[in-house]
XYZ file of C-alpha atoms in Angstrom:
333
model
C 3.535 -5.272 -9.031
C 1.671 -1.893 -8.959
C 0.573 -2.532 -5.278
C 4.096 -3.422 -4.458
C 5.454 -0.206 -5.942
C 2.790 1.812 -4.090
C 3.715 0.006 -0.866
C 7.414 0.818 -1.364
C 6.682 4.416 -2.195
C 4.568 4.775 0.887
C 7.402 3.466 3.092
C 9.988 5.679 1.491
C 7.633 8.782 1.923
C 6.909 7.975 5.462
C 10.442 7.505 6.477
C 11.374 10.819 4.596
C 8.581 12.744 6.410
C 9.904 11.514 9.798
C 13.353 13.061 9.299
C 11.814 16.181 7.650
C 9.424 16.729 10.539
C 12.407 16.075 12.951
C 14.150 19.051 11.323
C 10.913 21.031 11.539
C 10.613 20.278 15.258
C 14.182 20.900 16.179
C 15.126 23.813 13.853
C 12.067 26.075 13.981
C 10.409 24.488 16.958
C 7.179 24.052 15.119
C 4.238 22.455 17.099
C 3.083 19.016 16.333
C -0.675 19.281 15.892
C -0.451 22.597 13.997
C 1.806 20.850 11.569
C -0.665 18.018 11.132
C -3.334 20.745 10.331
C -0.850 22.151 7.779
C -0.519 18.686 6.208
C -4.329 18.483 5.649
C -4.486 22.099 4.201
C -1.839 20.967 1.687
C -3.716 17.737 1.055
C -6.904 19.681 0.461
C -5.207 21.929 -2.035
C -3.516 19.018 -3.575
C -6.846 17.203 -4.206
C -8.502 20.476 -5.631
C -5.481 20.621 -8.092
C -5.897 16.847 -8.899
C -9.648 17.380 -9.654
C -8.799 20.514 -11.739
C -6.429 18.410 -13.728
C -9.100 15.628 -14.125
C -6.951 12.981 -12.248
C -10.156 11.678 -10.916
C -13.876 11.923 -11.378
C -15.639 14.007 -8.917
C -18.404 12.044 -7.006
C -20.998 13.583 -4.869
C -20.839 11.887 -1.374
C -22.986 12.671 1.664
C -21.110 15.037 3.889
C -22.894 13.600 7.024
C -21.360 10.217 6.266
C -17.928 11.799 5.867
C -17.916 13.615 9.124
C -17.417 10.262 11.394
C -14.325 9.345 9.422
C -12.960 12.874 9.770
C -13.654 12.928 13.485
C -11.995 9.554 14.020
C -8.863 10.915 12.290
C -8.915 14.058 14.605
C -9.344 11.820 17.530
C -6.550 9.683 16.305
C -4.203 12.785 16.076
C -5.266 14.128 19.459
C -4.960 10.796 21.259
C -1.604 10.051 19.505
C -0.144 13.441 20.792
C -1.547 13.016 24.266
C -0.203 9.382 24.466
C 3.195 10.747 23.407
C 3.042 13.507 25.944
C 2.087 11.098 28.763
C 4.136 8.077 27.666
C 7.647 7.330 26.859
C 8.413 6.420 23.321
C 8.873 2.922 24.051
C 5.507 2.669 25.855
C 3.839 4.398 22.981
C 5.255 1.941 20.343
C 4.405 -1.189 22.426
C 0.634 -0.113 22.995
C 0.516 0.919 19.170
C 1.131 -2.605 18.079
C -2.228 -3.504 19.420
C -3.785 -1.569 16.562
C -3.151 -4.683 14.351
C -5.300 -7.109 16.474
C -7.695 -4.277 16.926
C -8.321 -4.094 13.212
C -8.746 -7.823 13.041
C -11.404 -7.848 15.781
C -13.319 -4.946 14.214
C -13.350 -6.572 10.838
C -14.208 -10.048 12.190
C -17.153 -9.075 14.442
C -18.580 -5.972 12.642
C -17.862 -6.523 9.052
C -17.848 -10.218 8.584
C -14.146 -10.606 7.396
C -12.021 -13.667 8.128
C -8.400 -14.167 8.618
C -6.443 -17.364 8.504
C -4.488 -18.726 11.351
C -1.303 -18.290 9.471
C -1.844 -14.736 9.122
C -2.800 -14.302 12.745
C 0.280 -16.165 13.884
C 2.442 -13.492 11.943
C 1.501 -11.068 14.820
C 3.709 -12.924 17.130
C 7.251 -12.181 15.652
C 6.052 -8.617 14.899
C 4.819 -7.784 18.422
C 7.912 -9.397 19.827
C 10.142 -7.497 17.523
C 8.600 -4.163 18.362
C 8.836 -5.027 22.017
C 12.533 -5.835 21.807
C 12.994 -2.340 20.261
C 11.042 -0.494 23.029
C 11.207 -2.577 26.302
C 14.139 -0.589 27.698
C 11.914 2.537 27.601
C 8.639 1.098 29.143
C 7.036 3.186 31.779
C 3.364 2.842 32.481
C 0.978 5.426 34.106
C -2.824 5.428 34.432
C -3.452 8.551 32.260
C -1.031 7.624 29.679
C -2.426 4.194 29.389
C -5.928 5.463 28.924
C -4.831 7.853 26.112
C -2.857 5.039 24.420
C -5.537 2.466 24.587
C -8.154 5.013 23.246
C -5.795 5.935 20.509
C -5.609 2.208 19.594
C -9.399 1.900 19.357
C -9.824 5.198 17.381
C -6.990 4.360 15.030
C -8.214 0.927 14.258
C -11.792 2.254 13.557
C -10.282 4.982 11.239
C -8.252 2.572 9.206
C -11.106 0.100 8.936
C -13.563 2.909 7.852
C -11.116 4.113 5.176
C -11.442 0.677 3.598
C -15.222 0.088 4.182
C -16.391 3.632 3.118
C -14.835 3.111 -0.354
C -16.827 -0.094 -0.732
C -20.006 1.410 0.848
C -20.000 4.457 -1.493
C -18.429 2.653 -4.519
C -15.754 5.356 -4.742
C -12.046 5.325 -5.154
C -9.451 6.653 -2.690
C -9.034 10.083 -4.294
C -12.835 10.722 -4.273
C -12.844 9.741 -0.649
C -9.816 11.798 0.395
C -11.158 14.906 -1.514
C -13.969 15.058 1.185
C -12.055 13.823 4.141
C -9.000 16.261 3.871
C -10.820 19.541 4.308
C -13.215 18.163 7.006
C -10.186 16.846 8.956
C -8.166 20.222 8.567
C -11.121 22.047 9.861
C -11.449 19.569 12.882
C -7.690 19.652 13.730
C -7.729 23.541 13.379
C -10.522 23.706 16.051
C -8.746 21.631 18.551
C -5.212 23.076 18.005
C -5.779 26.164 20.361
C -6.726 23.788 23.152
C -3.377 21.977 23.153
C -0.795 24.309 21.522
C 0.013 28.026 21.211
C -1.277 29.846 18.096
C -0.290 33.636 18.418
C 2.220 33.408 21.182
C 5.825 32.346 20.581
C 5.996 28.743 19.325
C 2.682 28.928 17.496
C 2.101 29.290 13.726
C 1.604 33.053 13.987
C 4.183 33.490 16.573
C 7.006 31.735 14.571
C 9.572 34.045 12.921
C 9.159 32.763 9.217
C 12.040 33.043 6.876
C 12.869 31.256 3.620
C 14.205 28.056 5.224
C 11.286 27.701 7.522
C 8.724 28.153 4.667
C 10.554 25.736 2.472
C 10.887 23.080 5.195
C 7.236 23.315 6.285
C 6.128 23.345 2.659
C 8.205 20.155 1.848
C 6.652 18.501 4.891
C 3.236 19.403 3.630
C 3.890 18.113 0.089
C 5.227 14.807 1.455
C 2.180 14.540 3.736
C -0.163 15.038 0.689
C 1.488 12.274 -1.208
C 1.464 10.013 1.992
C -2.226 10.724 2.588
C -2.883 9.789 -1.042
C -1.073 6.516 -0.830
C -2.569 5.571 2.449
C -6.046 5.737 1.168
C -5.079 3.881 -2.100
C -3.300 1.075 -0.194
C -6.110 0.664 2.346
C -8.764 0.715 -0.394
C -6.967 -1.605 -2.696
C -5.514 -4.065 -0.163
C -6.821 -3.930 3.426
C -6.253 -2.042 6.745
C -4.271 -5.019 7.970
C -1.784 -4.806 5.037
C -1.390 -1.188 5.668
C -0.710 -1.896 9.380
C 1.897 -4.344 8.409
C 3.600 -1.728 6.334
C 3.477 0.604 9.433
C 5.508 -2.008 11.437
C 7.970 -2.118 8.615
C 8.258 1.755 8.564
C 8.850 1.598 12.268
C 11.877 -0.737 11.916
C 13.237 1.277 8.920
C 12.841 4.648 10.896
C 14.867 3.184 13.765
C 17.590 1.938 11.400
C 17.527 5.396 9.489
C 17.893 7.141 12.848
C 21.062 5.057 13.579
C 22.493 5.532 9.986
C 21.668 9.191 9.441
C 21.498 10.767 12.894
C 23.854 8.396 14.773
C 21.117 7.472 17.226
C 22.331 4.675 19.536
C 21.083 1.146 18.816
C 21.644 -2.013 20.878
C 21.974 -5.631 19.678
C 18.556 -6.431 21.042
C 17.002 -3.599 19.070
C 18.758 -4.904 15.845
C 17.402 -8.380 16.522
C 14.068 -7.021 17.152
C 14.118 -5.276 13.691
C 15.005 -8.548 11.988
C 12.254 -10.399 13.911
C 9.738 -7.714 12.893
C 10.819 -7.893 9.221
C 10.434 -11.709 9.339
C 6.929 -11.326 10.650
C 6.009 -8.727 7.745
C 7.684 -11.057 5.224
C 5.685 -14.056 6.526
C 2.544 -12.056 6.478
C 3.265 -10.986 2.750
C 3.944 -14.618 1.774
C 0.776 -16.055 3.316
C -1.502 -13.266 1.858
C 0.087 -13.666 -1.505
C -0.672 -17.408 -1.390
C -4.256 -16.887 -0.206
C -4.756 -14.275 -3.005
C -3.515 -16.823 -5.514
C -5.922 -19.548 -4.311
C -8.759 -17.070 -4.236
C -7.917 -15.954 -7.754
C -7.639 -19.611 -8.938
C -11.073 -20.366 -7.387
C -12.685 -17.330 -9.071
C -11.205 -18.301 -12.418
C -12.466 -21.872 -11.973
C -15.943 -20.425 -11.022
C -15.933 -18.198 -13.947
C -14.998 -21.125 -16.157
C -17.926 -23.162 -14.979
C -20.286 -20.250 -15.345
C -19.093 -19.829 -19.001
C -19.701 -23.481 -19.629
C -23.232 -23.388 -18.163
C -23.896 -20.427 -20.266
C -22.793 -22.238 -23.460
C -24.889 -25.173 -22.563
C -27.867 -22.943 -21.983
C -27.341 -21.153 -25.201
C -27.002 -24.315 -27.159
C -30.228 -25.738 -25.815
C -32.096 -22.637 -26.661
C -30.852 -22.816 -30.313
C -32.242 -26.356 -30.841
C -35.244 -26.238 -33.407
C -38.637 -26.712 -31.768
C -40.887 -29.487 -33.407
C -43.782 -28.267 -35.404
C -47.515 -29.283 -34.677
C -47.675 -31.430 -37.763
C -44.569 -33.256 -36.918
C -45.972 -34.059 -33.513
C -49.126 -35.386 -35.065
C -47.128 -37.638 -37.340
C -45.107 -38.963 -34.585
C -48.185 -39.469 -32.445
C -49.890 -41.496 -35.272
C -46.866 -43.667 -35.734
């Protein structure tokens, strides 16, 4: 139930930040990657406040091991933006669905994880649903395809590492994010000047700041902090694949929300695609819950057997040992 609440909260926050960011981009023309850097600055400050309030126990982690996961995030941000710049939204969404099989491949071949056939089959309606939402906007080009496919690889690696690093270092999501947020903020800040203005008009120091702009960007940063916290928690306590399924669900809700709130046009095929994607997500949830129940039942059965073996061992150890005189009497008899 707790996991379900966190998943729903992540979905609501993710949908909220899409519409808040849309206002940031359209009303004050704030650059995309700079806003991402602001998000991680807010996350860094938020994690420092959480540590000060003793919301998590500080754990010393090797910085050298944190740099790769921070770099994959920076690569994910850069390649996502380059993909959006070089491709249409439809092309971007279609190729993005390959992140899910990418995660399965990485976890299967490099981390020894296994996935049932039923879980793998849920990718069919999900991919078909996203395709129906985006096929009308498909336009391929070589450069855009390279950026998009590279983004899929880096994103898959990033999400897998968020899960694996928590296991490797025996740390929780907040302890990991406490290190990753400032490193990612620095990494994104270094590459921002290469792609976006900084001092000139349209940049962070060239934007005419007023109360409305400050409140809007601050709200986006606060929501991003909550989202980053929930992402790390979800991946650490479930799996990267589960989080990816939540991402497909968010995509459908964002399309529906754009239609309901901003009156964005939506066709019958898009509506059917949303329902198809939701059916795949629900099927995945159903199969995963059944698998978890079976695993829990097997674990409980194993614990029961172990307890019985311990009781038998304890009982045998408590039996009285015959004395030497008793053995002599029995021998003479």
